[in-house]
Short mmCIF file of C-alpha atoms in Angstrom, two decimals:
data_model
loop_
_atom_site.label_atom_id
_atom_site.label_comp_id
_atom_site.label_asym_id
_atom_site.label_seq_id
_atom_site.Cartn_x
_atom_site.Cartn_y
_atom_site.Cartn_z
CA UNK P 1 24.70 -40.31 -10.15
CA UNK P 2 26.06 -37.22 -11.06
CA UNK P 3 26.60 -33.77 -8.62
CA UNK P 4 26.99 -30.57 -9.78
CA UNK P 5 28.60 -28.00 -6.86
CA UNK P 6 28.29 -24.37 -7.38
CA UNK P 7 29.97 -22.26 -5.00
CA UNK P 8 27.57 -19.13 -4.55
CA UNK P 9 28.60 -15.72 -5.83
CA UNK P 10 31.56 -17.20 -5.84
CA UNK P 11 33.77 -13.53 -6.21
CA UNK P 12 31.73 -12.25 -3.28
CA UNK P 13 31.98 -15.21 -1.25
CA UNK P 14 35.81 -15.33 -1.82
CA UNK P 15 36.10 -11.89 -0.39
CA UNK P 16 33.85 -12.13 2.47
CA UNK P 17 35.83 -14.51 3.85
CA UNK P 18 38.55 -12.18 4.39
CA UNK P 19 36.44 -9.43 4.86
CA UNK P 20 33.90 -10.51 7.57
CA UNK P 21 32.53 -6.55 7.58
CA UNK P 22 30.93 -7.52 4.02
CA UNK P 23 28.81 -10.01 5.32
CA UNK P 24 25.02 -8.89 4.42
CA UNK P 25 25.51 -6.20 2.70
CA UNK P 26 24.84 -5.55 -0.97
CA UNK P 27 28.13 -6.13 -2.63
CA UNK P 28 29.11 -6.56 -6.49
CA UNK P 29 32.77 -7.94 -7.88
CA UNK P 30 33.97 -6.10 -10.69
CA UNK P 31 35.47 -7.22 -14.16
CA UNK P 32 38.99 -6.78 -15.01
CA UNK P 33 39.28 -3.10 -15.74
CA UNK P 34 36.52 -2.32 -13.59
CA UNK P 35 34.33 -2.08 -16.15
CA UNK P 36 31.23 -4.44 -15.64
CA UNK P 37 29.69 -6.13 -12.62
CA UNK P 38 30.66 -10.19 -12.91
CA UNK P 39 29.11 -11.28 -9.38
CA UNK P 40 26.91 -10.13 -7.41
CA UNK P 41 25.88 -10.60 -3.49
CA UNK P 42 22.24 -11.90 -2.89
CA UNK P 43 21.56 -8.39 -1.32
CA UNK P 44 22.18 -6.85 -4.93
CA UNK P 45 20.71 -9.17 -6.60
CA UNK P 46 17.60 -8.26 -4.40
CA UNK P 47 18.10 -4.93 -5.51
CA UNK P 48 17.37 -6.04 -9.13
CA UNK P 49 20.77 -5.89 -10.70
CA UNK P 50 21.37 -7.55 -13.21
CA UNK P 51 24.29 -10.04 -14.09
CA UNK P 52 26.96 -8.26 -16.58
CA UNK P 53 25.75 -4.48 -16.40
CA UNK P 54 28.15 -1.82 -16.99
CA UNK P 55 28.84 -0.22 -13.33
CA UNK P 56 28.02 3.45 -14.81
CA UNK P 57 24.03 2.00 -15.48
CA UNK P 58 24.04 1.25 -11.98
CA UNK P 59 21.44 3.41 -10.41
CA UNK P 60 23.06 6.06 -7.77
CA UNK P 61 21.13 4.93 -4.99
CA UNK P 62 22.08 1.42 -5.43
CA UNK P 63 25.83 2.39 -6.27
CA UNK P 64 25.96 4.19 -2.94
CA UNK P 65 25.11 1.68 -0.86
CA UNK P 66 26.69 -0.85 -2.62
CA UNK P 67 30.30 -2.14 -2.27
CA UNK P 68 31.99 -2.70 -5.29
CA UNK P 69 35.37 -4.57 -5.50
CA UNK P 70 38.02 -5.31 -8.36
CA UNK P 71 39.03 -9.32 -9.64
CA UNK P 72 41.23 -10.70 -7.78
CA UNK P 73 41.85 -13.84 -9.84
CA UNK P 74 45.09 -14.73 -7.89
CA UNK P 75 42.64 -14.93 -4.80
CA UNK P 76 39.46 -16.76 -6.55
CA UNK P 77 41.94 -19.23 -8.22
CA UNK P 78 43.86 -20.59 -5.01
CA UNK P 79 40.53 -20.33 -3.49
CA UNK P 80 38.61 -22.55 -6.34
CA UNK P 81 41.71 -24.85 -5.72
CA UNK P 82 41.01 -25.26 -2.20
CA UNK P 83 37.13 -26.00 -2.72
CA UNK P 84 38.23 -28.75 -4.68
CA UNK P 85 41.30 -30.23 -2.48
CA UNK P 86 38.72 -30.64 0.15
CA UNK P 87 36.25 -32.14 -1.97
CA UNK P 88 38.85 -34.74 -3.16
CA UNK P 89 39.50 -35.24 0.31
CA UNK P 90 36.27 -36.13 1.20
CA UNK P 91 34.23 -37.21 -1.85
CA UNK P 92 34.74 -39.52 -5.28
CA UNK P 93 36.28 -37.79 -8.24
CA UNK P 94 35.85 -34.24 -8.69
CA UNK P 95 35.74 -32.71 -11.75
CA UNK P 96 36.28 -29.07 -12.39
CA UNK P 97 33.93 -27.30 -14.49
CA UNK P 98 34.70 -23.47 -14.47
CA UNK P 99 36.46 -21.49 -11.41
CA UNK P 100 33.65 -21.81 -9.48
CA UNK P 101 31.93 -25.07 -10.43
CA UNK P 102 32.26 -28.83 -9.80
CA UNK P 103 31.08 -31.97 -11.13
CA UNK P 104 31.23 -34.93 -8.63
CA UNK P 105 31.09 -38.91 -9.71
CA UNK P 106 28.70 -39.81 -6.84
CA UNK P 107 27.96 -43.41 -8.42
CA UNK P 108 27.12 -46.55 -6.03
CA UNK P 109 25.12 -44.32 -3.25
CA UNK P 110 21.45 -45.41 -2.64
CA UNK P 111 19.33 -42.56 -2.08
CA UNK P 112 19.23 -41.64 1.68
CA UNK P 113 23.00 -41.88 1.60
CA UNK P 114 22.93 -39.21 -1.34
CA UNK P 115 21.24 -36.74 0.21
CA UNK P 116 23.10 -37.02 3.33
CA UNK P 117 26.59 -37.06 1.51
CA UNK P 118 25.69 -34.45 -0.91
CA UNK P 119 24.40 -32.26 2.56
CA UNK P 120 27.54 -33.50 4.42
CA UNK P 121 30.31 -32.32 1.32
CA UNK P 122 28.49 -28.57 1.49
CA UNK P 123 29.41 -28.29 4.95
CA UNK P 124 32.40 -29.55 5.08
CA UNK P 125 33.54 -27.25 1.87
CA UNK P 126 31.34 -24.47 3.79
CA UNK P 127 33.29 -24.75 7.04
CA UNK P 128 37.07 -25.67 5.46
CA UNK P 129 36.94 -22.79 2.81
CA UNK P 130 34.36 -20.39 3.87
CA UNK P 131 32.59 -20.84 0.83
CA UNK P 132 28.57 -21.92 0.79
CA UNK P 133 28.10 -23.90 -2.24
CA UNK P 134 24.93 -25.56 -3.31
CA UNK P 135 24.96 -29.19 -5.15
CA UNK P 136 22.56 -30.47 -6.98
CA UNK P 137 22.23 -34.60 -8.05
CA UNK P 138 20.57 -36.38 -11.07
CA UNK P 139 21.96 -39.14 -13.15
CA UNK P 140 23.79 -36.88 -15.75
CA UNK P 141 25.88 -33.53 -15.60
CA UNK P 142 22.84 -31.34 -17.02
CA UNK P 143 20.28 -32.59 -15.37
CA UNK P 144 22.78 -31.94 -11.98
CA UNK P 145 23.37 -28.60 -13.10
CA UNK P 146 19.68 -27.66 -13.99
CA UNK P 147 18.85 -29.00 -10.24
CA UNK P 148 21.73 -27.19 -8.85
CA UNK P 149 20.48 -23.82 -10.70
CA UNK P 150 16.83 -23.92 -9.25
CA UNK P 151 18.07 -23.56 -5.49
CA UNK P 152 21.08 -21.23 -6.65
CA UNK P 153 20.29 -18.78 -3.94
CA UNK P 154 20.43 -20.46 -1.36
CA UNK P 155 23.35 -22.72 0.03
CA UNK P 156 21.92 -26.40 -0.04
CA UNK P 157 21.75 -29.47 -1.41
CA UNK P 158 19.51 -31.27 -3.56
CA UNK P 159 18.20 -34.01 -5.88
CA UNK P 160 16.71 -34.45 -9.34
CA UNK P 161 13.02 -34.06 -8.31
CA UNK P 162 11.94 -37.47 -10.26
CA UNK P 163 14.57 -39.30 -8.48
CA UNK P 164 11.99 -38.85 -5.03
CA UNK P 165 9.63 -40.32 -6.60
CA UNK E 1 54.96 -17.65 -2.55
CA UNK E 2 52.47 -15.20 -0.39
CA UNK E 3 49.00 -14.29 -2.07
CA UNK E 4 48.76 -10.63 -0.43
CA UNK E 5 46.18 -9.54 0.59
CA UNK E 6 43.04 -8.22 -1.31
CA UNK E 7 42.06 -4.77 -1.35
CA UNK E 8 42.36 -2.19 0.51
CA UNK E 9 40.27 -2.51 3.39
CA UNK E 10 42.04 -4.55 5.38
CA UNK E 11 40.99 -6.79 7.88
CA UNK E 12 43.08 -5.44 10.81
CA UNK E 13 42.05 -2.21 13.12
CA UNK E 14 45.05 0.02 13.80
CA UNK E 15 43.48 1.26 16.88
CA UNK E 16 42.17 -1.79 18.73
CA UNK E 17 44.67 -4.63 19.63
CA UNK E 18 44.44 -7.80 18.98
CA UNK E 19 43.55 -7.47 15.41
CA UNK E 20 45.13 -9.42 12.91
CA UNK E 21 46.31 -9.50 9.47
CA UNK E 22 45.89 -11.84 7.14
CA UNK E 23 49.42 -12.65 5.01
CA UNK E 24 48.25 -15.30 3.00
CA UNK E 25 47.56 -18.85 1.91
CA UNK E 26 49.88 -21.50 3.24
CA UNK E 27 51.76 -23.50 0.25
CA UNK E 28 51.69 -26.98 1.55
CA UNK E 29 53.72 -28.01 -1.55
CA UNK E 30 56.80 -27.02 -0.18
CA UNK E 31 59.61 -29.81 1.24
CA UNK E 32 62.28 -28.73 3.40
CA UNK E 33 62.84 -31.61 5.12
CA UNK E 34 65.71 -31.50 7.78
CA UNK E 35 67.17 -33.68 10.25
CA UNK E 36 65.72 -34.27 13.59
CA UNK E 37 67.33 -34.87 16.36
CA UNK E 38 66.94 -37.57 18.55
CA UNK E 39 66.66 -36.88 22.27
CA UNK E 40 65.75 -33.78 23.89
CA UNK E 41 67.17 -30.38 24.57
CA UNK E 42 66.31 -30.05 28.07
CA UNK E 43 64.99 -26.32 30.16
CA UNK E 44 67.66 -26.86 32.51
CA UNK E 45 70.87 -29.31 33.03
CA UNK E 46 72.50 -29.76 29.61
CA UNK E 47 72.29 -33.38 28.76
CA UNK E 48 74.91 -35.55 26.69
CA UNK E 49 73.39 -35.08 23.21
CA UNK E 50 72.30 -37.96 21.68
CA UNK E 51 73.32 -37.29 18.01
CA UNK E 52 71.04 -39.93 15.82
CA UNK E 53 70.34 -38.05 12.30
CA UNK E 54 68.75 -40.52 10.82
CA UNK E 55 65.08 -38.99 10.95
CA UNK E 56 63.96 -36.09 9.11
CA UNK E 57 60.95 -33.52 9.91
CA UNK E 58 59.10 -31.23 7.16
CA UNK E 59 57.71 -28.40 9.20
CA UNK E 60 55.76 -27.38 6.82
CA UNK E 61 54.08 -31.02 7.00
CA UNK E 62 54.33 -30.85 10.82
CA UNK E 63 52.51 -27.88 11.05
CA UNK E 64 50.14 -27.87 8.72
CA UNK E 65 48.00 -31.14 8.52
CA UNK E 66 45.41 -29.10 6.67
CA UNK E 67 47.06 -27.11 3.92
CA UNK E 68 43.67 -26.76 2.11
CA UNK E 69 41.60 -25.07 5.21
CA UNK E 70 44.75 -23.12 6.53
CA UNK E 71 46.22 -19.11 6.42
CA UNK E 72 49.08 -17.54 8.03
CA UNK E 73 48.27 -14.56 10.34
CA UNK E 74 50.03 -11.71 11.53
CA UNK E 75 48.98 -11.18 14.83
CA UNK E 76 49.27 -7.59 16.48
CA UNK E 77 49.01 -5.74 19.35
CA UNK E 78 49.19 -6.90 23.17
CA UNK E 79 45.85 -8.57 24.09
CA UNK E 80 46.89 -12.21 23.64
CA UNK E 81 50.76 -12.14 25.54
CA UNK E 82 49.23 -13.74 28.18
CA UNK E 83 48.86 -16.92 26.02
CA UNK E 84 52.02 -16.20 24.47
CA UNK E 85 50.94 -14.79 21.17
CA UNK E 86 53.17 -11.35 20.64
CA UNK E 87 52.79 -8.21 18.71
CA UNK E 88 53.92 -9.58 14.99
CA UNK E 89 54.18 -13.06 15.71
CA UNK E 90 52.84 -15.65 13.13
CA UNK E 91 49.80 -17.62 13.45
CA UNK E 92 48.65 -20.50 11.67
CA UNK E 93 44.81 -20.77 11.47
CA UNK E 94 43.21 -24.12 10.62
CA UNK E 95 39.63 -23.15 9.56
CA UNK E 96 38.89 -27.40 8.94
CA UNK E 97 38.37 -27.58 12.84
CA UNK E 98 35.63 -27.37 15.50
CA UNK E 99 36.69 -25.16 18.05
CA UNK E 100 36.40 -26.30 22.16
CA UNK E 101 36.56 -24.28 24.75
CA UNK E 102 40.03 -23.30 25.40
CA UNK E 103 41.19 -23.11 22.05
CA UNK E 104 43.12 -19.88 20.77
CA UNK E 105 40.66 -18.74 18.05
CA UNK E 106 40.66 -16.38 15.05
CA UNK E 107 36.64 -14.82 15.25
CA UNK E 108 34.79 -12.54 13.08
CA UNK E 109 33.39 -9.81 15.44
CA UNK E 110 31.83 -6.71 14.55
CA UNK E 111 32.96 -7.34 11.00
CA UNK E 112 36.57 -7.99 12.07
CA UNK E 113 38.82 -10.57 12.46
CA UNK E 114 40.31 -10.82 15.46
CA UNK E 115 42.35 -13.91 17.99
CA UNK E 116 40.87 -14.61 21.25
CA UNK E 117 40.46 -17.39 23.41
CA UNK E 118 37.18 -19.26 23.50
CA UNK E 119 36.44 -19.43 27.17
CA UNK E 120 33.93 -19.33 30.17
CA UNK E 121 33.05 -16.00 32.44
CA UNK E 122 30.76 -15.88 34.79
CA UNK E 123 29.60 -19.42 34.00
CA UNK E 124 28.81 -18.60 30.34
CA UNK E 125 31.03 -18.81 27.25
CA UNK E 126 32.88 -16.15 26.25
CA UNK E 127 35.25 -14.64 24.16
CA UNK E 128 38.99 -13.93 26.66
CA UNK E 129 41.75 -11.77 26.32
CA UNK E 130 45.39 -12.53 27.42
CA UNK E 131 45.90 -8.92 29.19
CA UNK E 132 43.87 -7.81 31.73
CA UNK E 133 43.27 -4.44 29.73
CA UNK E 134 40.86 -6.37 27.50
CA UNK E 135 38.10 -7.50 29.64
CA UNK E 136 36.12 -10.67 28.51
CA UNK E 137 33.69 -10.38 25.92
CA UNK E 138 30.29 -12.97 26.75
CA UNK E 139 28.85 -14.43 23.30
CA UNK E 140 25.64 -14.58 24.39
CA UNK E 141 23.56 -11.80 22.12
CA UNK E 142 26.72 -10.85 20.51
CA UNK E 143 26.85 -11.88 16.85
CA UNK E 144 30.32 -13.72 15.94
CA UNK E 145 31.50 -16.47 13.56
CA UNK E 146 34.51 -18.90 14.30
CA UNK E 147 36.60 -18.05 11.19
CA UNK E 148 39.33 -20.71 12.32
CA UNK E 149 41.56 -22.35 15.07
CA UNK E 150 45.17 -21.06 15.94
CA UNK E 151 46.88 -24.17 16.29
CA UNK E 152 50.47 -22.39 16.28
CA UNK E 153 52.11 -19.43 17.09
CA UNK E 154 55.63 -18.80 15.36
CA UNK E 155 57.26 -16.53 18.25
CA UNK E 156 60.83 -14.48 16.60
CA UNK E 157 63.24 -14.71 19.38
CA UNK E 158 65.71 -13.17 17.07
CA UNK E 159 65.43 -9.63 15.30
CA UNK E 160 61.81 -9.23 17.18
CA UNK E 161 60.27 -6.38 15.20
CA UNK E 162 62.06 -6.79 11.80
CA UNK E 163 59.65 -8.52 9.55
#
């Protein structure tokens, strides 16, 4: 079995660790250059932004009460690094995907002890790093990552539906 | 070595003490391993010093068990020097652990970061200062996050002040 681990809005997350004040509140990370929006919080996403837009389509009433923040890819790199130190640290291999994505070799586990691992790594990485990530398991990497993508907004774990069965 | 910090709204309050700043991530990589000396340097009658070399300490290993889930802080202001913790000394945070009661804590309150000491008043847990000028704060009804556990405090008794 195969997990995939996506940290959630993984720019935003990264800062509201160190910035505890951002915590629910609609926030959006910004591109190199400012130029387009390249994360978003769940609260602007609620607002109907879109991935990618330029930040001068933003709407002014959204812009206003949004916080908008520059890269800080210093920051999200030590911090990807440190998801997946304590992922090594507590799971099989760990493969990185992108800055902000995992896959994990989760073969040998029955299926009780899959959930419960898979449940157990997101809240370890959750509590170590600050970071919620959601995981999703099947038996290959897309199938993980197309599990992982349906609960993408919230932080949890899950498994291929047919494996249930 | 330091990642500074991001942005510009920073995590500290000038006006309230106790706040503190984050400097950055802790490099476990590093190895400055030095001779430790055996017996003990005793608060009180010298003792005839015991010179064995032959073991060797990394503080930075010593220290930091979790280089992963830990951050240097700055801590400022007065409100912890009962506990020891001085304006501008440096804390390490371990975010990896559970917090008990007692423990020296770094807690997101009011959407800032600031060290206290997890504790009891009036028979329910709360959130105590080291100075009498900074009266307890209960946690029940009060939103607040454990962001991690001060597990040391790097007191300057040298040059206290300079940076």
């Amino acid at each position: 079995m195969i997990g995939h681990c996506d940290c959630n809005n993984f720019y935003v997350s990264v800062f509201r660790v160190f910035m505890p004040a951002l915590k629910g509140r609609p926030v959006g990370v910004l591109s190199s250059g400012d130029g387009c929006l390249v994360a978003r919080s769940n609260e602007l996403k609620a607002l109907g932004v879109p991935n990618g837009i330029p930040v001068f389509q933003l709407a002014p009433d959204i812009r206003r009460q949004t916080v908008l923040l520059s890269s800080a890819y210093a920051l999200f790199g030590e911090m990807s690094r440190r998801v997946v130190a304590t992922m090594r640290a507590t799971t099989g291999p760990v493969e990185p995907y992108s800055i902000d994505e995992q896959f994990i070799d989760l073969a040998g586990l029955s299926l009780e002890a899959l959930q419960a691992h898979a449940e157990e790594l997101r809240q370890i990485v959750q509590l170590s790093t600050g970071i919620p990530v959601s995981i999703g398991v099947a038996p290959s990497r897309t199938l993980a990552l197309s599990v992982e993508k349906q609960t993408w907004l919230e932080a949890r774990s899950s498994l291929f539906p047919d494996l249930c069965k | 070595m330091l990642t500074p910090y991001p942005g510009d709204a920073s995590c500290s309050c000038e006006h309230s003490s106790g706040h503190i700043d984050i400097l950055g991530q802790s490099v476990g990589q590093s190895r400055h391993a030095l001779p430790l000396m055996s017996g003990e340097v005793r608060a009180g009658f010298p003792i005839h010093a015991d010179a064995e070399l032959d073991r060797v300490l990394d503080l930075t290993e010593h220290l930091i068990p979790h280089p992963s889930a830990s951050y240097f802080c700055r801590a400022k202001g007065d409100s912890m020097e009962g506990h020891g913790i001085y304006d501008s000394d440096l804390l390490i945070v371990d975010r990896s652990l559970a917090p008990v009661t007692g423990d020296i804590i770094v807690v997101a309150l009011d959407g800032e970061l600031t060290c206290k000491q997890l504790g009891r008043w009036h028979g329910q847990p709360a959130l105590l200062s080291g100075n009498p000028a900074y009266p307890p704060i209960a946690l029940r009804g009060v939103e607040c996050e454990t962001w991690g556990v001060v597990t040391h405090n790097i007191h300057a008794h040298r040059g206290r002040g300079r940076r």
